Coordinates of C-alpha atoms and ligand atoms in Angstrom, one line a residue:
E1 CA 21.5 21.7 35.5
D2 CA 22.5 18.0 35.4
M3 CA 20.0 15.6 36.6
K4 CA 20.1 11.8 37.7
L5 CA 17.5 10.2 35.5
L6 CA 16.0 6.8 35.2
V7 CA 14.9 5.9 31.3
T8 CA 12.7 3.0 31.2
G9 CA 12.6 1.3 27.7
G10 CA 16.1 2.9 27.0
A11 CA 17.1 0.0 24.7
G12 CA 14.2 0.5 22.5
Y13 CA 14.0 2.9 19.4
I14 CA 12.9 6.2 20.8
G15 CA 14.4 5.4 24.4
S16 CA 17.7 4.8 23.1
V17 CA 17.8 8.0 21.0
C18 CA 16.6 10.1 23.9
A19 CA 19.0 8.3 26.5
Q20 CA 21.9 9.0 24.2
R21 CA 20.9 12.7 23.9
L22 CA 20.6 12.8 27.8
V23 CA 24.1 11.4 28.1
E24 CA 25.5 13.8 25.5
S25 CA 23.8 16.6 27.4
G26 CA 25.7 15.8 30.7
H27 CA 23.0 14.0 32.6
E28 CA 23.5 10.9 34.7
V29 CA 21.4 8.1 33.0
V30 CA 20.3 4.8 34.2
V31 CA 18.5 2.7 31.6
V32 CA 16.1 0.0 32.7
D33 CA 14.8 -2.3 29.9
D34 CA 13.6 -5.9 30.0
L35 CA 14.9 -6.5 26.4
S36 CA 11.5 -8.1 25.4
T37 CA 11.8 -5.8 22.2
G38 CA 14.8 -3.6 23.0
H39 CA 18.3 -4.5 22.3
R40 CA 21.3 -4.5 24.7
D41 CA 23.6 -3.0 22.1
A42 CA 21.3 0.0 21.7
V43 CA 21.8 1.1 25.4
P44 CA 24.1 4.2 24.9
A45 CA 27.6 4.0 26.2
G46 CA 28.0 6.1 29.2
S47 CA 24.7 5.2 30.8
R48 CA 24.2 2.4 33.4
F49 CA 22.0 -0.6 32.4
V50 CA 19.8 -2.6 34.7
Q51 CA 17.7 -5.4 33.0
G52 CA 14.3 -6.0 34.4
D53 CA 10.8 -4.8 34.6
A54 CA 10.4 -1.0 35.0
A55 CA 8.1 -1.0 38.0
E56 CA 10.3 -3.8 39.9
V57 CA 13.5 -2.1 39.2
A58 CA 12.2 1.3 40.2
H59 CA 11.0 0.1 43.7
D60 CA 14.6 -0.5 44.6
L61 CA 16.6 1.7 42.4
L62 CA 14.7 5.1 42.9
A63 CA 15.8 4.8 46.6
E64 CA 19.1 6.0 45.5
G65 CA 17.5 9.5 44.8
F66 CA 16.6 10.4 41.2
D67 CA 15.6 13.7 39.8
G68 CA 13.2 12.2 37.2
V69 CA 12.0 9.3 35.3
L70 CA 11.5 9.2 31.4
H71 CA 9.0 6.4 30.9
F72 CA 9.4 4.9 27.4
A73 CA 9.1 1.1 28.3
A74 CA 5.7 0.0 26.7
K75 CA 4.0 -2.4 24.5
S76 CA 3.3 -0.5 21.2
L77 CA 1.8 -2.7 18.4
V78 CA -1.8 -1.5 17.5
G79 CA -2.7 -4.9 15.9
E80 CA -1.2 -7.1 18.7
S81 CA -3.0 -4.8 21.2
M82 CA -6.4 -5.9 19.6
Q83 CA -5.5 -9.6 19.7
D84 CA -3.9 -9.7 23.1
P85 CA -5.4 -6.9 25.2
A86 CA -4.1 -8.3 28.7
K87 CA -0.5 -7.9 27.3
Y88 CA -1.2 -4.2 26.9
W89 CA -3.3 -3.6 30.1
E90 CA -0.8 -5.4 32.2
G91 CA 2.2 -4.5 30.4
N92 CA 1.5 -0.7 30.0
V93 CA -1.1 0.2 32.6
V94 CA -0.1 -2.1 35.7
T95 CA 3.6 -1.4 35.1
S96 CA 3.1 2.4 34.9
L97 CA 0.9 2.4 38.0
G98 CA 3.9 0.3 39.7
L99 CA 6.4 2.9 38.4
L100 CA 4.2 5.8 39.8
A101 CA 3.9 4.0 43.2
A102 CA 7.7 3.7 43.3
M103 CA 8.2 7.3 42.5
R104 CA 5.8 8.4 45.2
K105 CA 7.5 6.1 47.7
H106 CA 10.9 7.7 47.0
G107 CA 9.7 11.2 46.2
T108 CA 10.9 11.2 42.7
P109 CA 9.9 14.6 41.6
R110 CA 9.6 14.6 37.7
L111 CA 8.1 12.4 34.9
V112 CA 8.2 12.5 31.2
F113 CA 5.8 10.1 29.6
S114 CA 5.6 8.6 26.2
S115 CA 1.7 9.0 25.1
T116 CA 0.5 8.9 21.7
A117 CA -1.7 10.3 18.9
A118 CA -3.5 6.9 19.2
T119 CA -5.2 8.5 22.3
Y120 CA -7.3 10.7 20.1
G121 CA -8.9 7.9 17.8
E122 CA -10.7 9.1 14.6
P123 CA -10.2 12.9 14.9
E124 CA -13.2 15.5 14.3
Q125 CA -10.7 18.1 13.3
V126 CA -7.2 18.2 11.8
P127 CA -4.7 19.3 12.8
I128 CA -5.5 17.8 16.1
P129 CA -5.2 20.0 19.3
E130 CA -4.4 18.7 22.7
T131 CA -8.1 19.8 23.8
A132 CA -9.6 17.3 21.1
P133 CA -11.9 14.6 22.4
T134 CA -9.8 11.4 23.3
R135 CA -11.6 8.3 21.9
P136 CA -9.1 5.6 21.0
T137 CA -9.9 3.1 18.5
N138 CA -7.5 0.6 19.7
T139 CA -6.4 -1.1 22.9
Y140 CA -2.9 0.4 22.5
G141 CA -4.2 3.8 22.5
A142 CA -6.7 3.2 25.2
T143 CA -3.9 1.8 27.7
K144 CA -1.7 5.0 27.1
L145 CA -4.9 7.2 27.7
A146 CA -5.7 5.5 31.0
I147 CA -2.0 6.2 32.2
D148 CA -2.3 9.8 31.1
H149 CA -5.3 9.8 33.4
A150 CA -3.5 8.3 36.3
I151 CA -0.6 10.7 35.9
T152 CA -3.0 13.7 36.1
S153 CA -4.5 12.4 39.2
Y154 CA -1.1 11.7 40.8
A155 CA 0.3 15.0 39.8
T156 CA -2.7 16.8 41.5
A157 CA -2.7 14.7 44.5
H158 CA 0.8 14.1 45.3
G159 CA 2.8 16.9 43.7
L160 CA 4.4 15.1 41.0
G161 CA 5.7 17.4 38.0
A162 CA 4.7 15.5 34.8
V163 CA 4.7 16.1 31.1
S164 CA 3.2 13.6 28.6
L165 CA 4.3 13.8 25.2
R166 CA 1.9 12.6 22.4
Y167 CA 4.0 11.3 19.5
F168 CA 2.6 11.2 16.0
N169 CA 4.7 9.0 13.5
V170 CA 8.3 8.9 14.7
A171 CA 10.8 8.4 11.8
G172 CA 14.6 8.6 11.1
A173 CA 17.4 7.6 13.2
Y174 CA 20.3 9.2 15.0
G175 CA 23.6 7.6 14.2
A176 CA 23.7 4.2 15.6
Y177 CA 20.3 4.5 17.1
G178 CA 17.4 3.5 14.9
E179 CA 14.4 1.4 14.5
R180 CA 14.8 -2.3 14.4
H181 CA 12.0 -4.3 15.6
T182 CA 12.0 -8.1 15.4
T183 CA 8.4 -7.9 14.2
E184 CA 8.3 -4.7 12.0
T185 CA 5.1 -3.1 11.5
H186 CA 5.7 0.4 10.6
L187 CA 5.5 1.9 7.3
I188 CA 8.9 3.4 6.7
P189 CA 11.2 0.6 8.1
I190 CA 9.0 -1.9 6.1
V191 CA 9.6 0.0 2.9
L192 CA 13.3 0.3 3.7
Q193 CA 13.4 -3.5 4.3
V194 CA 12.1 -3.8 0.6
A195 CA 14.8 -1.4 -0.6
A196 CA 17.5 -3.5 1.3
G197 CA 16.1 -6.6 -0.3
T198 CA 15.1 -8.4 2.9
R199 CA 11.5 -8.1 2.2
D200 CA 9.9 -8.7 -1.5
Q201 CA 7.2 -6.1 -1.5
L202 CA 5.1 -3.6 0.5
Q203 CA 1.4 -4.2 1.1
L204 CA -0.5 -0.9 1.1
F205 CA -3.3 -1.2 3.6
G206 CA -6.4 0.5 2.0
D207 CA -6.7 2.9 -0.9
D208 CA -10.3 3.9 -0.5
Y209 CA -9.9 6.3 2.4
P210 CA -11.3 9.7 2.1
T211 CA -8.1 11.4 1.3
E212 CA -6.5 12.9 -1.9
D213 CA -4.9 9.7 -3.1
G214 CA -7.1 7.2 -1.0
T215 CA -4.3 6.2 1.3
C216 CA -4.0 7.1 5.0
V217 CA -2.2 10.5 5.9
R218 CA 0.1 10.7 8.7
D219 CA 2.3 13.4 10.4
Y220 CA 6.0 12.2 10.5
I221 CA 8.4 13.6 13.1
H222 CA 12.1 13.1 13.2
V223 CA 13.3 11.0 16.3
L224 CA 16.0 13.5 17.1
D225 CA 13.3 16.4 17.1
L226 CA 11.4 14.1 19.4
A227 CA 14.3 13.6 21.7
E228 CA 14.9 17.4 22.0
A229 CA 11.4 17.8 23.2
H230 CA 12.0 15.4 26.0
L231 CA 15.0 17.4 27.4
L232 CA 12.8 20.6 27.2
A233 CA 9.9 18.8 28.9
L234 CA 12.3 17.7 31.7
E235 CA 13.3 21.2 32.4
H236 CA 9.5 22.6 32.3
A237 CA 8.1 19.8 34.6
A238 CA 6.4 21.7 37.3
P239 CA 5.4 20.3 40.7
G240 CA 1.7 19.4 40.9
T241 CA 1.0 19.8 37.2
H242 CA 0.5 17.4 34.4
R243 CA 0.8 19.1 30.9
I244 CA 0.3 17.1 27.6
Y245 CA 1.7 18.2 24.4
N246 CA 1.3 16.8 20.8
L247 CA 4.7 16.4 18.9
G248 CA 4.3 16.4 15.1
N249 CA 5.2 18.7 12.2
G250 CA 1.6 19.7 11.3
T251 CA 2.0 18.3 7.9
G252 CA 0.4 15.3 6.6
F253 CA 2.0 12.9 4.1
S254 CA -0.1 10.0 2.4
N255 CA 1.3 6.5 2.4
R256 CA 1.7 6.8 -1.3
Q257 CA 3.8 9.9 -0.9
V258 CA 6.0 8.1 1.8
V259 CA 6.6 5.4 -0.6
E260 CA 7.6 7.8 -3.3
T261 CA 9.9 9.7 -1.0
C262 CA 11.6 6.3 -0.2
R263 CA 11.9 5.5 -3.9
E264 CA 13.6 8.8 -4.3
V265 CA 16.0 8.4 -1.5
T266 CA 16.8 4.6 -2.2
G267 CA 16.6 4.5 -5.8
H268 CA 14.7 1.2 -5.4
P269 CA 11.3 0.8 -7.3
I270 CA 9.6 -0.6 -4.0
P271 CA 7.1 -3.1 -5.5
T272 CA 3.7 -2.4 -4.0
V273 CA 0.5 -4.4 -3.7
M274 CA -2.9 -3.3 -2.5
A275 CA -4.2 -4.9 0.6
A276 CA -7.3 -4.6 2.9
R277 CA -7.5 -1.8 5.4
R278 CA -5.9 -2.5 8.8
P279 CA -8.5 -2.4 11.6
G280 CA -8.1 0.6 13.9
D281 CA -6.4 2.7 11.4
P282 CA -7.8 6.5 11.3
A283 CA -7.7 8.0 7.9
V284 CA -5.9 11.3 8.9
L285 CA -3.6 12.0 11.9
V286 CA -1.9 15.4 11.8
A287 CA -0.8 17.2 15.1
A288 CA -1.2 20.7 16.1
S289 CA 1.9 21.2 18.0
D290 CA 1.6 24.9 18.9
A291 CA 1.5 24.2 22.6
A292 CA 4.8 22.6 22.6
R293 CA 6.3 25.3 20.5
D294 CA 4.8 28.0 22.6
Q295 CA 5.2 26.6 26.1
L296 CA 8.4 24.3 25.8
G297 CA 10.1 26.4 23.2
W298 CA 10.3 23.4 21.1
K299 CA 11.3 23.8 17.5
P300 CA 11.4 20.8 15.1
E301 CA 14.5 21.1 12.9
R302 CA 14.1 18.2 10.6
A303 CA 10.6 18.4 9.4
D304 CA 11.6 17.3 5.7
L305 CA 10.2 13.9 5.0
A306 CA 13.3 13.1 2.8
T307 CA 15.7 13.8 5.6
M308 CA 13.9 11.3 7.9
V309 CA 13.9 8.7 5.3
R310 CA 17.6 9.3 4.4
D311 CA 18.6 9.0 8.0
A312 CA 16.6 5.9 8.5
W313 CA 18.1 4.4 5.2
Q314 CA 21.6 5.2 6.3
F315 CA 20.9 3.3 9.6
T316 CA 19.4 0.4 7.7
Q317 CA 22.3 0.1 5.4
A318 CA 24.9 0.4 8.1
R319 CA 23.2 -2.6 10.0
H320 CA 23.2 -4.6 6.8
A321 CA 26.8 -3.9 6.3
Q322 CA 27.7 -5.3 9.7
Ligands
UDP1 N1 1.0 0.6 6.5 C1 0.9 0.1 5.2 N2 1.6 -1.1 5.0 C2 2.3 -1.7 6.1 C3 2.6 -1.0 7.2 C4 1.9 0.3 7.5 O1 0.1 0.4 4.2 O2 3.1 -2.6 5.9 C5 0.2 1.9 6.7 C6 -0.8 1.9 7.8 O3 -2.0 1.3 7.5 C7 -0.9 3.3 8.2 C8 0.3 4.0 7.8 O4 1.0 3.1 6.9 O5 -1.9 3.9 7.2 C9 1.1 4.2 8.9 O6 1.2 3.0 9.7 P1 2.3 2.8 10.9 O7 2.2 1.3 11.3 O8 3.8 3.1 10.4 O9 2.1 3.8 12.0 P2 0.7 4.2 12.7 O10 0.1 5.4 12.0 O11 -0.1 3.0 12.8 O12 1.2 4.6 14.1

């Protein structure tokens, strides 16, 4: 059944891929983005675009009557969140509370929220289930966890139907929609910048972690598999409940393995130097995503790391060719 949906942060990496998939699926999509990190040309054709703060825009716009909100808009750099916490508490928590207030005022029934593996912190147990303790090691994760708690309360008290999706490491691209941050901090896009010749070398942050090759291990998920989970979450959002699902493939790749895969895909040697650990980085983050599979019927179809790197590389090359 087609819905009218507000997509906050729909000019960003994950938001634009999801907005594009929602448009393709026949939904009516309005994108709101302040373009602080997003790009106007990443807003999918066939959607309506409003530039501004998610909460402010929602206060007026939701009066039109929407079936749901997908809330991607956020500050999302771990390092920056430690140096400038106010930007994260205000930009993430205050904005999300404003959005929830607007949804309540206008009776918007559904919310799908972008949560994160960073809510768990250093895990006691891997793969990490949703029942694991949440002890974020950085401010970014703490703000996302605070919003998750608020959503739970609002769902219980006010009948909101909400789903939080806890992303592990998102990679890959979907055609013209991919990762292009002005300040890039993520491993795969940085490695691909080296392969594309716009960066000299990769700094590997730490090789003395308690893992097989000493580098951190992460669970990578294709952005298109992630988008499909959002479509399913929308259908499954039930009034008065807040469900939380991990989204990952359940397989860990070390940073060295990621670099090796990038070498194979790009044919570039990717010069690498060792550097100090990055504060706030857990050694291993791997998801148990059985709940999303069992309850949402979600099935990731691009679990192969080389596929993700190939799609991201194609996107990078197409942008350089422009
Ligand atoms: N990393 C690295 N060099 C870089 C960027 C990232 O060694 O230039 C490492 C980082 O320390 C972590 C892994 O790559 O162990 C994944 O980091 P990313 O920022 O991509 O995602 P995160 O897991 O922090 O969400």
